[in-house]
Tab-separated table of C-alpha atoms in Angstrom:
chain	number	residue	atom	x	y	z
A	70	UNK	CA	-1.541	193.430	56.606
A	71	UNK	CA	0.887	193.436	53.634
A	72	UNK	CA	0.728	191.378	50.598
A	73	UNK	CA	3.656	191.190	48.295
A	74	UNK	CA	3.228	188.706	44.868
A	75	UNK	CA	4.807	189.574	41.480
A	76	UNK	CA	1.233	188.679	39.585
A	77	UNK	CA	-1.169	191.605	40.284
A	78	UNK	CA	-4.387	189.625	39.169
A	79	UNK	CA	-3.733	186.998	42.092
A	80	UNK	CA	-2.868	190.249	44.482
A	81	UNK	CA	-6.206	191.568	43.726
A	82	UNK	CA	-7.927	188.182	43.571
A	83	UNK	CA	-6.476	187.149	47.425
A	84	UNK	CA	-6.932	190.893	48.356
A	85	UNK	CA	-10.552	190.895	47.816
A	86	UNK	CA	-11.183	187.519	49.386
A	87	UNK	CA	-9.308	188.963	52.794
A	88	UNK	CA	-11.083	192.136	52.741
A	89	UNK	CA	-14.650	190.223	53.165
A	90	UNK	CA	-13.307	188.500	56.054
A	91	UNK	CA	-12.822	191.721	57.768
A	92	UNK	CA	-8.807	192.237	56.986
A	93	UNK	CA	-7.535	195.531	56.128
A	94	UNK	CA	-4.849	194.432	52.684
A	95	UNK	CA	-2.374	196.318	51.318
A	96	UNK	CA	-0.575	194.915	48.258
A	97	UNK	CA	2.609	195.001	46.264
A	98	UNK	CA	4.067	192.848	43.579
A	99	UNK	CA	7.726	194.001	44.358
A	100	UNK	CA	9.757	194.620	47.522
A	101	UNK	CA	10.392	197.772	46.407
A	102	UNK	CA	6.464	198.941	46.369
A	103	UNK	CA	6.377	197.051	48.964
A	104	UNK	CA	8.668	199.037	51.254
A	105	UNK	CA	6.847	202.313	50.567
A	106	UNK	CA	3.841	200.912	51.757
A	107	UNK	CA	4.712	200.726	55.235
A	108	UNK	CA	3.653	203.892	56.640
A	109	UNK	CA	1.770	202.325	59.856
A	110	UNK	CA	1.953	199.386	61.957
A	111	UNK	CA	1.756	196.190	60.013
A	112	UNK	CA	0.285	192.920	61.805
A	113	UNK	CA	1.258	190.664	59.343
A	114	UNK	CA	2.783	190.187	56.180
A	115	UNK	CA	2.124	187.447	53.398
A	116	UNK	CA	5.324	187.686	50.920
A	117	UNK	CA	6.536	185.189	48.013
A	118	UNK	CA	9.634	183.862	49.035
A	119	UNK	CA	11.747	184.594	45.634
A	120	UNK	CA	10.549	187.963	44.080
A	121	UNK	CA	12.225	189.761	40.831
A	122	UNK	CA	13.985	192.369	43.570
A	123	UNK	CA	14.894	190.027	45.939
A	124	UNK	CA	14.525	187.743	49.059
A	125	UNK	CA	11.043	188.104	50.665
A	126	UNK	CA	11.971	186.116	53.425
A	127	UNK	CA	14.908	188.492	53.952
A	128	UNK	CA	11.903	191.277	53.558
A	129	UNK	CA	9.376	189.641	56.304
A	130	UNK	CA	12.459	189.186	59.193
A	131	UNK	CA	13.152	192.643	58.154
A	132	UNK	CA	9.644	194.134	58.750
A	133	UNK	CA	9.333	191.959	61.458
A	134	UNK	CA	12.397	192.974	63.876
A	135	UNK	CA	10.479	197.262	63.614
A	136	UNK	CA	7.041	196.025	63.690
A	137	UNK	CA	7.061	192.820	65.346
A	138	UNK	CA	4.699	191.146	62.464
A	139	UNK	CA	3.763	187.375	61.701
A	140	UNK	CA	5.465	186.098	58.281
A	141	UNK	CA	3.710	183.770	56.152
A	142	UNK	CA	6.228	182.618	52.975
A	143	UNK	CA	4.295	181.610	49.958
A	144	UNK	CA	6.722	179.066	48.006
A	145	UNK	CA	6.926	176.464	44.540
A	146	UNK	CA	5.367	173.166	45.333
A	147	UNK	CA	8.638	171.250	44.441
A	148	UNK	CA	10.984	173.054	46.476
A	149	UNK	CA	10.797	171.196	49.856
A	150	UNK	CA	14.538	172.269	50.894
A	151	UNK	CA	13.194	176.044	50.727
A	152	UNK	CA	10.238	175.540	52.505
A	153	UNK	CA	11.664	173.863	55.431
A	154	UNK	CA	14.594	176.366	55.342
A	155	UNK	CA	11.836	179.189	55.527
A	156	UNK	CA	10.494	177.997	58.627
A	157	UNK	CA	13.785	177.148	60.315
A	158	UNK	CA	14.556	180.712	59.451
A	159	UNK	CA	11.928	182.748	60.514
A	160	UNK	CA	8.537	182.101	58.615
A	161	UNK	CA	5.918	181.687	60.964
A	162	UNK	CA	3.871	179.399	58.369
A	163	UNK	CA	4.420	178.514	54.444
A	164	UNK	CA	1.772	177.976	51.957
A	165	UNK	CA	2.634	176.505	48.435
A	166	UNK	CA	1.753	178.341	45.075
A	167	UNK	CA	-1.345	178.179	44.181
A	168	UNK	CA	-2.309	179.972	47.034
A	169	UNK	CA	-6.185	178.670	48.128
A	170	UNK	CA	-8.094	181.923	49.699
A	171	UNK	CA	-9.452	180.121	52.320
A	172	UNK	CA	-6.443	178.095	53.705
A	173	UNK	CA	-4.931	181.857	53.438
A	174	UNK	CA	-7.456	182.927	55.169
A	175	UNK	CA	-7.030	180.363	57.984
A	176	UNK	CA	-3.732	180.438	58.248
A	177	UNK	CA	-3.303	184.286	58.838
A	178	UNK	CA	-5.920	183.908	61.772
A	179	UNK	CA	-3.672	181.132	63.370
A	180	UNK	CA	-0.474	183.252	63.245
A	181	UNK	CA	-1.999	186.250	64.912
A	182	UNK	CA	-3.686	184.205	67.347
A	183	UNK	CA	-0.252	182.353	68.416
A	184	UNK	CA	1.788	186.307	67.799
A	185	UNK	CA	-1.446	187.622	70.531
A	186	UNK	CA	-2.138	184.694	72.879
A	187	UNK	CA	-1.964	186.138	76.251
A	188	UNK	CA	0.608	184.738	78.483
A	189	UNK	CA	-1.274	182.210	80.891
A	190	UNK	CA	-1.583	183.513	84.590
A	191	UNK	CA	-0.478	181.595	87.526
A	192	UNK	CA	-3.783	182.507	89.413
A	193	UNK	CA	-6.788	182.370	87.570
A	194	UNK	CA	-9.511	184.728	87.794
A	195	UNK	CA	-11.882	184.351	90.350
A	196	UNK	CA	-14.677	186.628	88.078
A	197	UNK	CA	-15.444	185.345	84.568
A	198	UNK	CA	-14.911	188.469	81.741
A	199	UNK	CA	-17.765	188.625	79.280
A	200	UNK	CA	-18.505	189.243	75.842
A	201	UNK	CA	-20.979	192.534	75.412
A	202	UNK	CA	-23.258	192.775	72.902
A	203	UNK	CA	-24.556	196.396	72.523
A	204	UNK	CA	-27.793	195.786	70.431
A	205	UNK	CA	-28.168	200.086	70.526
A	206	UNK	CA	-24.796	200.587	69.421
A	207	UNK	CA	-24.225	197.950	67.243
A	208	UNK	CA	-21.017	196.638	69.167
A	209	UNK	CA	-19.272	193.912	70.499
A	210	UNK	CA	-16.994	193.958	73.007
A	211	UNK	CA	-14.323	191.345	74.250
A	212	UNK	CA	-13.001	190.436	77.489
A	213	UNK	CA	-10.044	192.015	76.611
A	214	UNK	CA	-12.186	195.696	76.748
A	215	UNK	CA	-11.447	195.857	72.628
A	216	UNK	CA	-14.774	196.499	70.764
A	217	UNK	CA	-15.671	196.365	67.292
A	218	UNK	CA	-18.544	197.802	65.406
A	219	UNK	CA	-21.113	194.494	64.032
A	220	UNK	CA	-23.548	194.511	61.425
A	221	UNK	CA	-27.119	194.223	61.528
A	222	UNK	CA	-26.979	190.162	60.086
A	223	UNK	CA	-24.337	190.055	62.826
A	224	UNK	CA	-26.097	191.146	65.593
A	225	UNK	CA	-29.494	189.394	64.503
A	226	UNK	CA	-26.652	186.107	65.037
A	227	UNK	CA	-24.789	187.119	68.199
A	228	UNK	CA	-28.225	188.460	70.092
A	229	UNK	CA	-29.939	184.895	69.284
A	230	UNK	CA	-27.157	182.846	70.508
A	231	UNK	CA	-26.420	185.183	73.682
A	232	UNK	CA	-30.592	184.751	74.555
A	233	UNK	CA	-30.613	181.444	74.525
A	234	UNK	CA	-30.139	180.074	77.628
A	235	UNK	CA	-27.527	176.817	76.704
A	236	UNK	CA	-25.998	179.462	73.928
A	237	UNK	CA	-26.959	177.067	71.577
A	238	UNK	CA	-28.821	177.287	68.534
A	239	UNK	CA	-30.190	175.244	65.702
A	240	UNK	CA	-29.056	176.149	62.227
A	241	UNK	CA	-32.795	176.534	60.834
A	242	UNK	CA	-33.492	178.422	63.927
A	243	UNK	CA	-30.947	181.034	62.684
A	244	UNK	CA	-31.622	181.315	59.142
A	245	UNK	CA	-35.077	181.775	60.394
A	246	UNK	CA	-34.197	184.956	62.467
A	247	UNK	CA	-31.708	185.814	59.797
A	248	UNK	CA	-34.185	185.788	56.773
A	249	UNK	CA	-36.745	188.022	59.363
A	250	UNK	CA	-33.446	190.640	58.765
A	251	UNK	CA	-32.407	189.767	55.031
A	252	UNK	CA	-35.133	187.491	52.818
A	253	UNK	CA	-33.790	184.097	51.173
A	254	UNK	CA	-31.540	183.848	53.595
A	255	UNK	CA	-29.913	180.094	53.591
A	256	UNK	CA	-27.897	178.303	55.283
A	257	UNK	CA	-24.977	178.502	53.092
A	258	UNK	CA	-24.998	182.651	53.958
A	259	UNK	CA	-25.183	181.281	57.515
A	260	UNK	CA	-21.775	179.828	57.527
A	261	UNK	CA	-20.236	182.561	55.442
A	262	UNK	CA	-21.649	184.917	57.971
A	263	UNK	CA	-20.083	183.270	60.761
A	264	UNK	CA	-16.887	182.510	59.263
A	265	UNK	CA	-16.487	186.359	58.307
A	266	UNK	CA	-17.159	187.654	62.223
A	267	UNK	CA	-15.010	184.942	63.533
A	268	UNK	CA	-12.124	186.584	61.573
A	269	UNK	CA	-13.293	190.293	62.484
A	270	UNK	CA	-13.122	189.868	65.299
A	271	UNK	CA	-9.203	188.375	65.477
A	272	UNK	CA	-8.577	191.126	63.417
A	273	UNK	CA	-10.532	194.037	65.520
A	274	UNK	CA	-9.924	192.218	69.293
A	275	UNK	CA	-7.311	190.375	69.361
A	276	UNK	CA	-8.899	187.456	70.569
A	277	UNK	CA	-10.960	184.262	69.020
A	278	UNK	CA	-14.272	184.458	69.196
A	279	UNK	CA	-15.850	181.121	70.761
A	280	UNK	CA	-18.486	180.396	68.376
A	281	UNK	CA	-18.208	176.896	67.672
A	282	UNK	CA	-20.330	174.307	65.658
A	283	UNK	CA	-22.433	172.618	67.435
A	284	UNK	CA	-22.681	168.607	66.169
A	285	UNK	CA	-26.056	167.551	65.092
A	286	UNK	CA	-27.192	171.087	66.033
A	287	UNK	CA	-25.925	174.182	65.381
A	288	UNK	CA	-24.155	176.888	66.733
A	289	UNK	CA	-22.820	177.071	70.828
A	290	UNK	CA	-21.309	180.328	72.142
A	291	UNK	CA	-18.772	178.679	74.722
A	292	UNK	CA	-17.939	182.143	76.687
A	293	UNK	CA	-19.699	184.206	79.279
A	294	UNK	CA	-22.349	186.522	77.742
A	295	UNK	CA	-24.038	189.700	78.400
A	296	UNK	CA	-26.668	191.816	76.608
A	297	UNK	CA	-26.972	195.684	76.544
């Protein structure tokens, strides 16, 4: 993904938040740099709607129509008219300055799930696809056949929830197996290590992962399993 703001401290700052939630940034504070750093495909594209060289709107539609990107618009609180005028226009989704890393965050995983959502068949499929968890190998693959490499805290997680027979597991039950793997671990790292993989693996597959909280309990894996 590309991310174009004129202040190069909140660039860096948004840049490094993204990166630990598994997205590959590339940033710009102009158009112009901007431009010359599209040398391969580009997914999506986070731009401030007024820059000093010109329209980033005008920049994402233009992007878009070779690469076929998602365009999120970052824009001034106050100016309602231009938000709404952004989306009517093209902008996939518009955040308002200051930009929060997490709704960021969120927000990019929503507009490449709705740019990648498969197109619904008429006939479902008689044979459920599963997720594969190669505990040798260190990989995960989706029903889609993409795979992604996993760490070892991530494995420790997906390999507890896949052997349990509901899929579900308590939180203390996981930063119990966790902290076997890493010591101290808490509950806090729990969540942060969950919320990371869930946006891997958008990023890396294409497709949400269906880890879900479970409500008084934990975690549930809501998808057809297998271990390797």
């Amino acid at each position: 993904m590309i991310l174009v703001k004129h202040d190069p401290a909140v660039c860096e700052g948004l840049a490094e938040h993204l990166g630990r939630a598994g997205f590959q940034v590339r940033w710009a504070t102009s158009i112009a740099q901007a431009e010359a750093l599209v040398f391969e495909p580009v997914g999506l594209v986070v731009v401030d709607a007024r820059l000093p060289d010109g329209d980033g709107l005008a920049f994402g539609r233009r992007l878009r129509s070779y690469t076929g990107c998602g365009v999120i618009l970052c824009v001034a609180e106050a100016d309602k008219a231009l938000r709404i005028a952004c989306l009517r226009e093209g902008a996939d989704a518009c955040l308002v300055h200051p930009i929060d890393p997490e709704e960021l965050e969120a927000t990019l995983i929503s507009v490449h799930r709705c740019l990648h959502s498969p197109v619904p068949k008429l006939v479902p499929t008689l044979v459920p696809s599963h997720w594969v968890l190669d505990r040798e190998a260190h990989l995960l693959r989706a029903p889609n056949g993409q795979s992604m490499t996993i760490s070892l805290l991530e494995r420790c997680l997906l390999q507890t929830l896949f052997g349990d027979a509901e899929r579900r597991v308590s939180r203390s039950d996981l930063v119990a197996e966790l902290a076997a793997v890493t010591a101290g671990y808490t509950e806090a790292r729990l969540e942060a290590l969950v919320s990371r993989l869930r946006a891997k693996v958008v990023v890396k597959c294409g497709m949400r992962l269906p880890l879900v909280s479970s409500y008084g309990h934990g975690y549930r894996f809501n998808g057809h399993v297998r271990l390797l």
